[in-house]
Amino acid sequence: TNDVYVTGTRGTILHWTGSQMVDESIPPSVTVTSIWGVNGNDLWAVAQTGLIYRKMNNGIWIQQTSPTTQFLWQIWGTAADDIWAVGDGATVIHYDGTQWSTVSVPIASTVSLRGIAPVPGGGLRAVGTSGTVLAHP
């Protein structure tokens, strides 16, 4: 209730602290689509053209090196060394605690992956256009 983030167009990242909405926006030419956090002091955001941002220790959002230029729609992880993001062009990328890398998936490059989430009992599911559902593992 006191640590909520909202994303949007024009670089919008708003943070509800429990008493006020703080503007943490990044460059105005960016559409931020999703935020995920290891905890309140280690947050990740994804955006258009493969942009990835990270915020640590209540600092500022810093752009990270990305292996893609595809529009990224959602980010999710299990830990600081197991973070996933999905996007247009059947894009799946993974962060291993050191760097982001592209993950090959057996679907057409015309598919836009729009969401990723955990499954009870373990594993992940990514969903996208044309009724696409990917399972890992």
PDB file of C-alpha atoms in Angstrom:
ATOM      1  CA  THR A   1       0.000   0.000   0.000  1.00  0.00           C
ATOM      2  CA  ASN A   2       2.983   2.351   0.359  1.00  0.00           C
ATOM      3  CA  ASP A   3       5.220   1.286  -2.535  1.00  0.00           C
ATOM      4  CA  VAL A   4       3.329   1.319  -5.844  1.00  0.00           C
ATOM      5  CA  TYR A   5       4.608   2.216  -9.319  1.00  0.00           C
ATOM      6  CA  VAL A   6       2.652   3.429 -12.347  1.00  0.00           C
ATOM      7  CA  THR A   7       4.070   3.577 -15.888  1.00  0.00           C
ATOM      8  CA  GLY A   8       3.009   5.252 -19.098  1.00  0.00           C
ATOM      9  CA  THR A   9       3.868   7.266 -22.165  1.00  0.00           C
ATOM     10  CA  ARG A  10       6.291  10.185 -22.274  1.00  0.00           C
ATOM     11  CA  GLY A  11       8.687   8.446 -19.860  1.00  0.00           C
ATOM     12  CA  THR A  12       6.142   8.350 -17.070  1.00  0.00           C
ATOM     13  CA  ILE A  13       7.163   6.502 -13.928  1.00  0.00           C
ATOM     14  CA  LEU A  14       5.192   7.535 -10.860  1.00  0.00           C
ATOM     15  CA  HIS A  15       5.865   6.131  -7.392  1.00  0.00           C
ATOM     16  CA  TRP A  16       3.247   6.132  -4.637  1.00  0.00           C
ATOM     17  CA  THR A  17       5.104   6.219  -1.302  1.00  0.00           C
ATOM     18  CA  GLY A  18       2.061   5.856   0.915  1.00  0.00           C
ATOM     19  CA  SER A  19       1.672   9.587   1.407  1.00  0.00           C
ATOM     20  CA  GLN A  20       2.488  11.163  -1.960  1.00  0.00           C
ATOM     21  CA  MET A  21       2.952  10.444  -5.656  1.00  0.00           C
ATOM     22  CA  VAL A  22       6.591  11.039  -6.649  1.00  0.00           C
ATOM     23  CA  ASP A  23       7.524  11.654 -10.287  1.00  0.00           C
ATOM     24  CA  GLU A  24      10.521   9.464 -11.218  1.00  0.00           C
ATOM     25  CA  SER A  25      10.068   9.848 -14.954  1.00  0.00           C
ATOM     26  CA  ILE A  26      12.797   9.074 -17.486  1.00  0.00           C
ATOM     27  CA  PRO A  27      13.353  10.744 -20.905  1.00  0.00           C
ATOM     28  CA  PRO A  28      10.025  11.943 -22.329  1.00  0.00           C
ATOM     29  CA  SER A  29      10.386  10.110 -25.649  1.00  0.00           C
ATOM     30  CA  VAL A  30      10.020   6.700 -23.949  1.00  0.00           C
ATOM     31  CA  THR A  31       6.871   4.626 -23.378  1.00  0.00           C
ATOM     32  CA  VAL A  32       7.417   2.609 -20.201  1.00  0.00           C
ATOM     33  CA  THR A  33       5.285  -0.539 -20.188  1.00  0.00           C
ATOM     34  CA  SER A  34       6.137  -2.581 -17.088  1.00  0.00           C
ATOM     35  CA  ILE A  35       8.041  -2.530 -13.782  1.00  0.00           C
ATOM     36  CA  TRP A  36       9.148  -5.464 -11.635  1.00  0.00           C
ATOM     37  CA  GLY A  37      11.166  -5.426  -8.455  1.00  0.00           C
ATOM     38  CA  VAL A  38      13.358  -7.844  -6.578  1.00  0.00           C
ATOM     39  CA  ASN A  39      12.493  -5.652  -3.601  1.00  0.00           C
ATOM     40  CA  GLY A  40      11.917  -1.945  -3.000  1.00  0.00           C
ATOM     41  CA  ASN A  41      15.604  -1.229  -3.603  1.00  0.00           C
ATOM     42  CA  ASP A  42      16.144  -3.155  -6.839  1.00  0.00           C
ATOM     43  CA  LEU A  43      13.636  -2.350  -9.578  1.00  0.00           C
ATOM     44  CA  TRP A  44      13.582  -2.938 -13.336  1.00  0.00           C
ATOM     45  CA  ALA A  45      11.492  -1.272 -16.049  1.00  0.00           C
ATOM     46  CA  VAL A  46      11.081  -2.097 -19.743  1.00  0.00           C
ATOM     47  CA  ALA A  47       9.985   0.091 -22.603  1.00  0.00           C
ATOM     48  CA  GLN A  48       9.814   0.600 -26.333  1.00  0.00           C
ATOM     49  CA  THR A  49      12.764  -0.166 -28.637  1.00  0.00           C
ATOM     50  CA  GLY A  50      14.191  -2.683 -26.166  1.00  0.00           C
ATOM     51  CA  LEU A  51      14.943  -0.119 -23.488  1.00  0.00           C
ATOM     52  CA  ILE A  52      15.666  -1.464 -20.001  1.00  0.00           C
ATOM     53  CA  TYR A  53      16.093   0.692 -16.903  1.00  0.00           C
ATOM     54  CA  ARG A  54      17.184  -0.228 -13.388  1.00  0.00           C
ATOM     55  CA  LYS A  55      16.786   1.615 -10.097  1.00  0.00           C
ATOM     56  CA  MET A  56      18.796   0.533  -7.053  1.00  0.00           C
ATOM     57  CA  ASN A  57      18.888   1.716  -3.435  1.00  0.00           C
ATOM     58  CA  ASN A  58      16.260   4.425  -3.955  1.00  0.00           C
ATOM     59  CA  GLY A  59      18.467   6.026  -6.603  1.00  0.00           C
ATOM     60  CA  ILE A  60      17.583   7.159 -10.092  1.00  0.00           C
ATOM     61  CA  TRP A  61      16.565   5.062 -13.087  1.00  0.00           C
ATOM     62  CA  ILE A  62      19.671   4.113 -15.131  1.00  0.00           C
ATOM     63  CA  GLN A  63      19.466   2.729 -18.658  1.00  0.00           C
ATOM     64  CA  GLN A  64      20.917  -0.783 -18.992  1.00  0.00           C
ATOM     65  CA  THR A  65      22.446  -2.623 -21.950  1.00  0.00           C
ATOM     66  CA  SER A  66      19.752  -4.508 -23.853  1.00  0.00           C
ATOM     67  CA  PRO A  67      20.167  -7.360 -26.357  1.00  0.00           C
ATOM     68  CA  THR A  68      17.159  -6.209 -28.399  1.00  0.00           C
ATOM     69  CA  THR A  69      15.602  -3.202 -30.076  1.00  0.00           C
ATOM     70  CA  GLN A  70      12.118  -4.745 -30.061  1.00  0.00           C
ATOM     71  CA  PHE A  71       9.309  -3.101 -28.093  1.00  0.00           C
ATOM     72  CA  LEU A  72       9.285  -4.798 -24.660  1.00  0.00           C
ATOM     73  CA  TRP A  73       5.860  -5.242 -23.077  1.00  0.00           C
ATOM     74  CA  GLN A  74       6.400  -6.915 -19.722  1.00  0.00           C
ATOM     75  CA  ILE A  75       9.088  -7.841 -17.208  1.00  0.00           C
ATOM     76  CA  TRP A  76       8.953 -10.399 -14.391  1.00  0.00           C
ATOM     77  CA  GLY A  77      11.399 -12.403 -12.326  1.00  0.00           C
ATOM     78  CA  THR A  78      11.938 -14.856  -9.494  1.00  0.00           C
ATOM     79  CA  ALA A  79      15.127 -13.290  -8.089  1.00  0.00           C
ATOM     80  CA  ALA A  80      17.875 -10.765  -8.850  1.00  0.00           C
ATOM     81  CA  ASP A  81      19.560 -13.338 -11.102  1.00  0.00           C
ATOM     82  CA  ASP A  82      16.456 -14.671 -12.873  1.00  0.00           C
ATOM     83  CA  ILE A  83      14.550 -11.889 -14.646  1.00  0.00           C
ATOM     84  CA  TRP A  84      12.593 -12.247 -17.898  1.00  0.00           C
ATOM     85  CA  ALA A  85      11.129  -9.741 -20.358  1.00  0.00           C
ATOM     86  CA  VAL A  86       8.960 -10.300 -23.434  1.00  0.00           C
ATOM     87  CA  GLY A  87       8.016  -8.202 -26.421  1.00  0.00           C
ATOM     88  CA  ASP A  88       7.346  -7.783 -30.123  1.00  0.00           C
ATOM     89  CA  GLY A  89       9.026 -10.005 -32.705  1.00  0.00           C
ATOM     90  CA  ALA A  90       8.651 -13.097 -30.449  1.00  0.00           C
ATOM     91  CA  THR A  91      11.247 -11.520 -28.165  1.00  0.00           C
ATOM     92  CA  VAL A  92      12.196 -13.230 -24.912  1.00  0.00           C
ATOM     93  CA  ILE A  93      15.198 -11.967 -22.977  1.00  0.00           C
ATOM     94  CA  HIS A  94      16.678 -13.151 -19.684  1.00  0.00           C
ATOM     95  CA  TYR A  95      18.883 -11.530 -17.031  1.00  0.00           C
ATOM     96  CA  ASP A  96      21.189 -13.920 -15.147  1.00  0.00           C
ATOM     97  CA  GLY A  97      22.435 -11.465 -12.552  1.00  0.00           C
ATOM     98  CA  THR A  98      25.223 -10.225 -14.811  1.00  0.00           C
ATOM     99  CA  GLN A  99      23.807  -9.525 -18.265  1.00  0.00           C
ATOM    100  CA  TRP A 100      20.720  -9.710 -20.455  1.00  0.00           C
ATOM    101  CA  SER A 101      20.653 -12.244 -23.293  1.00  0.00           C
ATOM    102  CA  THR A 102      18.199 -13.254 -26.005  1.00  0.00           C
ATOM    103  CA  VAL A 103      16.351 -16.561 -25.578  1.00  0.00           C
ATOM    104  CA  SER A 104      15.357 -18.438 -28.728  1.00  0.00           C
ATOM    105  CA  VAL A 105      11.688 -19.503 -28.802  1.00  0.00           C
ATOM    106  CA  PRO A 106       9.877 -21.804 -31.277  1.00  0.00           C
ATOM    107  CA  ILE A 107       7.296 -19.310 -32.544  1.00  0.00           C
ATOM    108  CA  ALA A 108       6.912 -17.052 -35.580  1.00  0.00           C
ATOM    109  CA  SER A 109       8.715 -13.724 -35.397  1.00  0.00           C
ATOM    110  CA  THR A 110       5.408 -12.019 -36.177  1.00  0.00           C
ATOM    111  CA  VAL A 111       4.092 -12.873 -32.694  1.00  0.00           C
ATOM    112  CA  SER A 112       4.062 -10.112 -30.103  1.00  0.00           C
ATOM    113  CA  LEU A 113       4.551 -11.524 -26.622  1.00  0.00           C
ATOM    114  CA  ARG A 114       2.609  -9.288 -24.240  1.00  0.00           C
ATOM    115  CA  GLY A 115       2.740 -10.927 -20.825  1.00  0.00           C
ATOM    116  CA  ILE A 116       4.805 -13.233 -18.640  1.00  0.00           C
ATOM    117  CA  ALA A 117       3.921 -14.718 -15.249  1.00  0.00           C
ATOM    118  CA  PRO A 118       4.751 -17.560 -12.869  1.00  0.00           C
ATOM    119  CA  VAL A 119       2.763 -20.780 -12.695  1.00  0.00           C
ATOM    120  CA  PRO A 120       1.856 -22.412  -9.370  1.00  0.00           C
ATOM    121  CA  GLY A 121       4.323 -25.217  -8.744  1.00  0.00           C
ATOM    122  CA  GLY A 122       7.076 -23.614 -10.827  1.00  0.00           C
ATOM    123  CA  GLY A 123       7.771 -22.441 -14.323  1.00  0.00           C
ATOM    124  CA  LEU A 124       6.657 -19.501 -16.429  1.00  0.00           C
ATOM    125  CA  ARG A 125       4.046 -18.799 -19.071  1.00  0.00           C
ATOM    126  CA  ALA A 126       4.337 -16.103 -21.714  1.00  0.00           C
ATOM    127  CA  VAL A 127       1.316 -15.086 -23.766  1.00  0.00           C
ATOM    128  CA  GLY A 128       0.981 -13.149 -26.962  1.00  0.00           C
ATOM    129  CA  THR A 129      -0.914 -12.393 -30.123  1.00  0.00           C
ATOM    130  CA  SER A 130      -2.600 -15.106 -32.206  1.00  0.00           C
ATOM    131  CA  GLY A 131      -3.377 -17.073 -29.029  1.00  0.00           C
ATOM    132  CA  THR A 132       0.297 -17.829 -28.382  1.00  0.00           C
ATOM    133  CA  VAL A 133       1.210 -19.425 -25.050  1.00  0.00           C
ATOM    134  CA  LEU A 134       4.805 -20.404 -24.223  1.00  0.00           C
ATOM    135  CA  ALA A 135       5.792 -22.593 -21.285  1.00  0.00           C
ATOM    136  CA  HIS A 136       9.149 -22.654 -19.494  1.00  0.00           C
ATOM    137  CA  PRO A 137      10.234 -25.228 -18.410  1.00  0.00           C
TER     138      PRO A 137
END
